[in-house]
Coordinates of C-alpha atoms and ligand atoms in Angstrom, one line a residue:
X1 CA 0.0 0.0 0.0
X2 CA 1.1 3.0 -0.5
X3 CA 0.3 6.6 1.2
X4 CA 0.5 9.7 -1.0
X5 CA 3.1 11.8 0.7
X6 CA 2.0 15.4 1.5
X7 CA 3.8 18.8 1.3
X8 CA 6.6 20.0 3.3
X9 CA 6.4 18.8 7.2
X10 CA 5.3 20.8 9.5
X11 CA 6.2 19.9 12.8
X12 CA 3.2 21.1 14.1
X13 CA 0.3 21.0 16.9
X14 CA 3.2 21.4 20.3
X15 CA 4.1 17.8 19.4
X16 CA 7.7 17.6 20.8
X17 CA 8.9 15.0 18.6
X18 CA 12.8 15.6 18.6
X19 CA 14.0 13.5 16.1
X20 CA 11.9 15.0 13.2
X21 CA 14.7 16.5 11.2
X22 CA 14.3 15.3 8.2
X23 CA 12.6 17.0 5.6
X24 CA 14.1 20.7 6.3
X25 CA 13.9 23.8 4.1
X26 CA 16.0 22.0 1.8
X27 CA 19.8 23.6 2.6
X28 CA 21.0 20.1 4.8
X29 CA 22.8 17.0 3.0
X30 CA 19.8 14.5 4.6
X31 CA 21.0 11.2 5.6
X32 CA 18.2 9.4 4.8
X33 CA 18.5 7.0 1.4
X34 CA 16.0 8.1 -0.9
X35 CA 13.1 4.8 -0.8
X36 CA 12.9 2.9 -3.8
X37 CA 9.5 3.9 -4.1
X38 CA 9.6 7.5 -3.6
X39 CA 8.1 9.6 -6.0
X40 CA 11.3 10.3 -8.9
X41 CA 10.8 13.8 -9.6
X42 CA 14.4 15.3 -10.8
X43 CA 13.4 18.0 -12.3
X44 CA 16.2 18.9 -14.6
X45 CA 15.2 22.6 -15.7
X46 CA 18.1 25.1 -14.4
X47 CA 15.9 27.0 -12.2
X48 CA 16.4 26.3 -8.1
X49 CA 14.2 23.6 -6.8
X50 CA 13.4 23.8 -3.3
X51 CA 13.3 19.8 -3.2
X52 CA 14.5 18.2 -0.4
X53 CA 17.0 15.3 -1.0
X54 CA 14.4 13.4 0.7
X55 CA 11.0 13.4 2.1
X56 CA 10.2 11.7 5.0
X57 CA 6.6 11.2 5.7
X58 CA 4.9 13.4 7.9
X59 CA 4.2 9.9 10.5
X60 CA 7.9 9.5 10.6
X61 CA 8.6 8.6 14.6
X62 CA 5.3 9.4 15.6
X63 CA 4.0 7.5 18.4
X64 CA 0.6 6.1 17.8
X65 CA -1.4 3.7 20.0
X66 CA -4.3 1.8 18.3
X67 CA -7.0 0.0 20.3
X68 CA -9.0 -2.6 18.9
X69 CA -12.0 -2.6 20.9
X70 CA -13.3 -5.5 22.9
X71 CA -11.7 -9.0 23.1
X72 CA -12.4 -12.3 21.6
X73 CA -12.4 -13.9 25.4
X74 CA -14.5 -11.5 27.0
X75 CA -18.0 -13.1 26.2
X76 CA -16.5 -16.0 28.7
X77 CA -15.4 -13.8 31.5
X78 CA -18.8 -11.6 32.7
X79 CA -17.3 -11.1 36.3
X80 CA -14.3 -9.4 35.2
X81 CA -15.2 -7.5 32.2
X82 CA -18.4 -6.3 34.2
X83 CA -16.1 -4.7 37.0
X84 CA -16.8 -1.0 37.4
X85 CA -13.8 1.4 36.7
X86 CA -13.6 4.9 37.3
X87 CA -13.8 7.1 34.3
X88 CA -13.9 10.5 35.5
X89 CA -17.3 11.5 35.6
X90 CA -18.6 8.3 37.0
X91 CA -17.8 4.3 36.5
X92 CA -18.8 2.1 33.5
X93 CA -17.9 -1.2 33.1
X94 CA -14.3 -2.6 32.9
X95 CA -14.8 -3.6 29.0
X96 CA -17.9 -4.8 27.1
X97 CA -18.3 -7.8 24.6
X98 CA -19.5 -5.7 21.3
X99 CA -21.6 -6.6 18.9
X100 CA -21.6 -8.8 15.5
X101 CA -22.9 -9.2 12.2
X102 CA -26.2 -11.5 11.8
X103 CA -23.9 -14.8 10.3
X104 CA -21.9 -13.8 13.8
X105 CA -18.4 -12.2 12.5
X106 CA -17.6 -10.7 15.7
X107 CA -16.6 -7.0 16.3
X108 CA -13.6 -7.7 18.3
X109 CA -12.3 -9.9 15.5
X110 CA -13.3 -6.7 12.9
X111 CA -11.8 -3.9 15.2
X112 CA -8.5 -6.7 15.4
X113 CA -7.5 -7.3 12.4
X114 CA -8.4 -3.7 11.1
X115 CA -5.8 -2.9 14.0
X116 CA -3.1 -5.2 12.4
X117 CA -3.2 -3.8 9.4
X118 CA -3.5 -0.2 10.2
X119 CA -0.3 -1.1 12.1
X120 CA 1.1 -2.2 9.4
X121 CA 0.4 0.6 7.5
X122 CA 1.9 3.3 9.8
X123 CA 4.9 1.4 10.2
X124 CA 5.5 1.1 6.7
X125 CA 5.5 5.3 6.9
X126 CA 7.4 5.1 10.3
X127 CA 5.4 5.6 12.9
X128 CA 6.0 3.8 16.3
X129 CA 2.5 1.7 16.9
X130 CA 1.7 0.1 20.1
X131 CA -1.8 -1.9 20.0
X132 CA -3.5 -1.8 23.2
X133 CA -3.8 -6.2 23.6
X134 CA -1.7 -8.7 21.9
X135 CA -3.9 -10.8 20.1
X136 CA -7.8 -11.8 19.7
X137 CA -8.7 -14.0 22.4
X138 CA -7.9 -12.4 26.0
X139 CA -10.0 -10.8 28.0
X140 CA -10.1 -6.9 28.0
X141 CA -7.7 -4.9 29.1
X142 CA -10.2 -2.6 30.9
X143 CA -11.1 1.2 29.2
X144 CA -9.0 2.9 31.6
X145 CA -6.1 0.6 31.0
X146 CA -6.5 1.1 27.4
X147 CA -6.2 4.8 27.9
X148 CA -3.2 4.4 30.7
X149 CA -1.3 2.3 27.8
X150 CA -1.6 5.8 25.4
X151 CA -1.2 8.2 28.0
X152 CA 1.9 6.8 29.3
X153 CA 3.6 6.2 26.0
X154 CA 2.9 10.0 25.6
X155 CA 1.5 9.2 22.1
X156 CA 0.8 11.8 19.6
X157 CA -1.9 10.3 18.6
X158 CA -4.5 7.2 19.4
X159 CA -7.7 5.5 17.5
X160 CA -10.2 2.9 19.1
X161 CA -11.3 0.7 16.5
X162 CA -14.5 -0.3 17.0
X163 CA -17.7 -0.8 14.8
X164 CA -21.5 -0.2 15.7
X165 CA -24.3 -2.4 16.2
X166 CA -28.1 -0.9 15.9
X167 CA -31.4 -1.5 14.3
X168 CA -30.4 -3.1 10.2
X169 CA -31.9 0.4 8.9
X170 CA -28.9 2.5 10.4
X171 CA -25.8 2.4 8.6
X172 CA -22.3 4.4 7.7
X173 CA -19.6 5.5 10.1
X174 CA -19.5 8.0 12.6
X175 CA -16.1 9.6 14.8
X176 CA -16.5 9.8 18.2
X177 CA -14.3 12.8 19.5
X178 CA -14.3 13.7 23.7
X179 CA -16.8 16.6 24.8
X180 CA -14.5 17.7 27.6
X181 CA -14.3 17.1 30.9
X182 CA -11.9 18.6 33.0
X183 CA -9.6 16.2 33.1
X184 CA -9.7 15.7 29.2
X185 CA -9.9 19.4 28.4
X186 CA -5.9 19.8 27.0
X187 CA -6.5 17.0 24.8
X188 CA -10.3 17.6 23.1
X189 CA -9.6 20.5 20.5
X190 CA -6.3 18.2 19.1
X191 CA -8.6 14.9 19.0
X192 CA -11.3 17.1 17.3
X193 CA -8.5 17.9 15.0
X194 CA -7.7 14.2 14.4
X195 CA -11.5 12.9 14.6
X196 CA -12.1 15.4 11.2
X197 CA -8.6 14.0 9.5
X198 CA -10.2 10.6 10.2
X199 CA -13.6 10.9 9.1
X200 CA -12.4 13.1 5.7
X201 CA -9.8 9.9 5.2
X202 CA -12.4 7.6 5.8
X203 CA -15.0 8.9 4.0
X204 CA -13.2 9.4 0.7
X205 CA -11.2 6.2 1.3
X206 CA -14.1 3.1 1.7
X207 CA -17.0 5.2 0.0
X208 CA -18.9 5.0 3.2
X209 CA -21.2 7.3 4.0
X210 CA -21.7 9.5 7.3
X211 CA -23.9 7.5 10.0
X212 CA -27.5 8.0 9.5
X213 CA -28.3 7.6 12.5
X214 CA -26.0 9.2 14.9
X215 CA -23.8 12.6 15.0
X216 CA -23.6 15.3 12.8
X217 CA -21.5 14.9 9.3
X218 CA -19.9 11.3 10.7
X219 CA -19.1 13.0 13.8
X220 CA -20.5 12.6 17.3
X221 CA -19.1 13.8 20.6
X222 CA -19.8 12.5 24.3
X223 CA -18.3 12.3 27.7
X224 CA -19.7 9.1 28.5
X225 CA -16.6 6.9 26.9
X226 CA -13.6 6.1 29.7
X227 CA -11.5 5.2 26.6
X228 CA -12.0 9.4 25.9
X229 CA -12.2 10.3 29.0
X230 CA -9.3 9.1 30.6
X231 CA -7.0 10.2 27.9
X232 CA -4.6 12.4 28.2
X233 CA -3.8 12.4 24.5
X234 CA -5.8 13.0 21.5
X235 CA -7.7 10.3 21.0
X236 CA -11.4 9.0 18.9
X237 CA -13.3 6.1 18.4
X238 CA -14.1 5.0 15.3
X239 CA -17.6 3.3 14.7
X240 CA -16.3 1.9 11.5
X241 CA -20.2 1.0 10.3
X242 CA -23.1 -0.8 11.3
X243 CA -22.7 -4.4 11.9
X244 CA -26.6 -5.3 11.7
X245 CA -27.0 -3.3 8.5
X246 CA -26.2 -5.7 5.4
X247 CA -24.8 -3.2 3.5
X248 CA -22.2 -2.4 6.0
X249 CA -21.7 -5.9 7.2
X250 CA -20.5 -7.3 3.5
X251 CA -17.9 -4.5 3.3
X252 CA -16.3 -5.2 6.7
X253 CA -16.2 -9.1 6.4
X254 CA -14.6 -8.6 3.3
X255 CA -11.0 -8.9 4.1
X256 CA -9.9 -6.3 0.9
X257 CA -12.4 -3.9 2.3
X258 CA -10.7 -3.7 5.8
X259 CA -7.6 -3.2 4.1
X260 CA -8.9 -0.4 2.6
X261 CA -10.3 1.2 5.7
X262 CA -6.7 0.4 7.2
X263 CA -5.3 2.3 4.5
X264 CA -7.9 5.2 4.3
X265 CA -6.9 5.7 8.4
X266 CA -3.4 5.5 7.5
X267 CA -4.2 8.4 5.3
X268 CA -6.4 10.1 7.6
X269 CA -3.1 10.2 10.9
X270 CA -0.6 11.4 7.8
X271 CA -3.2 14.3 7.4
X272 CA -3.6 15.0 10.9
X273 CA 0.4 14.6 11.3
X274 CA 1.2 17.0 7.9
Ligands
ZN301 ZN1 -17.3 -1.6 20.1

């Protein structure tokens, strides 16, 4: 896969990244080989060109924590998942089980391997993923752990995978972005920032079209979420479509289509990032 590379990076939004040198005003010998890949554009007219030696993307070293929401062992563990946890503005449940299609592909295996690949895909750029669990069949971690995990890794940036399950009429995608609460309140204008960059990517990406039944233009915002709330960087949930809609359900058991979404979130971080 391959992600179009944007303009000149700006290191922007108070990330502190230190190592982003690369892609400079153009004066510095860079050190980075040129990939194979890269766009060839050698202009050979006599006028100065600005261009870089080389371009890093705009993800290069950023830290980016992906959680794929729920876990394929959670449906056997009631007691623990159903624990209560703090999330700032009250308790919720430790972790929930998520929903399915009608033929029963899971969410937590959707919001998984859409996770793997996304990972893969911001690797490929450079970015420094961590996933929130290791594979599909544990049992949470809890919300608030999921958020510790981000918040402690400082991350520039973090996405919940997860996908929706209503009433078959209901269908497309919607962003989640924190309304603030106080503890949250840094973070909420950045994860607005990232929630649009997402939805745009998204939208043009996988054709899907904003929710119809939920937000405003694929974007909804709430307080009630201890994945949100508890974070202390910017952070959104994707509800990547409606499970119990058969339109949305044969585009996310389709294992092409998820790579597409992973790709069209790929996109959507290099945006925010650029
Ligand atoms: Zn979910």
């Amino acid at each position: 896969m391959r992600i179009k590379r944007g303009g000149p990076v700006v290191a922007g939004l108070a990330l502190s990244l230190g190592a982003v040198a690369a892609c400079g005003t153009g004066g510095g010998s860079g050190d980075a080989a040129q990939p194979p890949t890269a766009g060839a554009t050698s202009p050979a007219g006599a006028e100065q060109q600005r261009s870089a030696p080389s371009e890093a993307s705009p993800l290069d070293g950023k830290v980016i924590v992906i959680d794929p929401g729920h876990n394929g062992g959670n449906a056997d563990a009631p007691a623990e998942i159903n624990k209560q946890v703090k999330i700032g503005n009250g308790s919720k449940a430790c972790d929930t089980t998520g929903t399915s299609t009608d033929d029963g592909y899971t969410e937590h295996a959707f919001n998984w391997d859409v996770s793997k690949r996304l990972e893969k895909a911001l690797e490929a750029e450079g970015a420094e993923v961590t996933l929130t669990r290791d594979n599909d069949e544990g049992v949470g971690p809890c919300i608030t752990e999921r958020a510790a995990i981000a918040n402690e890794l400082k991350a520039d940036a973090s996405l919940s995978v997860h996908a929706d399950g209503t009433s078959a009429s209901g269908h497309g995608f919607h962003i989640i972005a924190p309304k603030a609460i106080e503890r949250n309140a840094e973070m909420a204008p950045a994860s607005r920032e990232l929630g649009t960059a997402l939805r745009d990517a998204y939208k043009d990406g996988t054709g899907i079209p904003y929710s119809n039944y939920l937000g405003k233009q694929g974007m909804d915002f709430r307080d009630d979420l201890g994945g949100l709330n508890m974070s202390t960087v910017p952070k959104v949930f994707l509800e990547a479509g409606n499970m119990r809609n058969p339109g949305d359900a044969a585009k996310m058991t389709d294992a092409k289509f998820r790579e597409r979404i992973a790709t069209s979130l790929a996109q959507g971080f290099e945006t925010y990032f650029s």
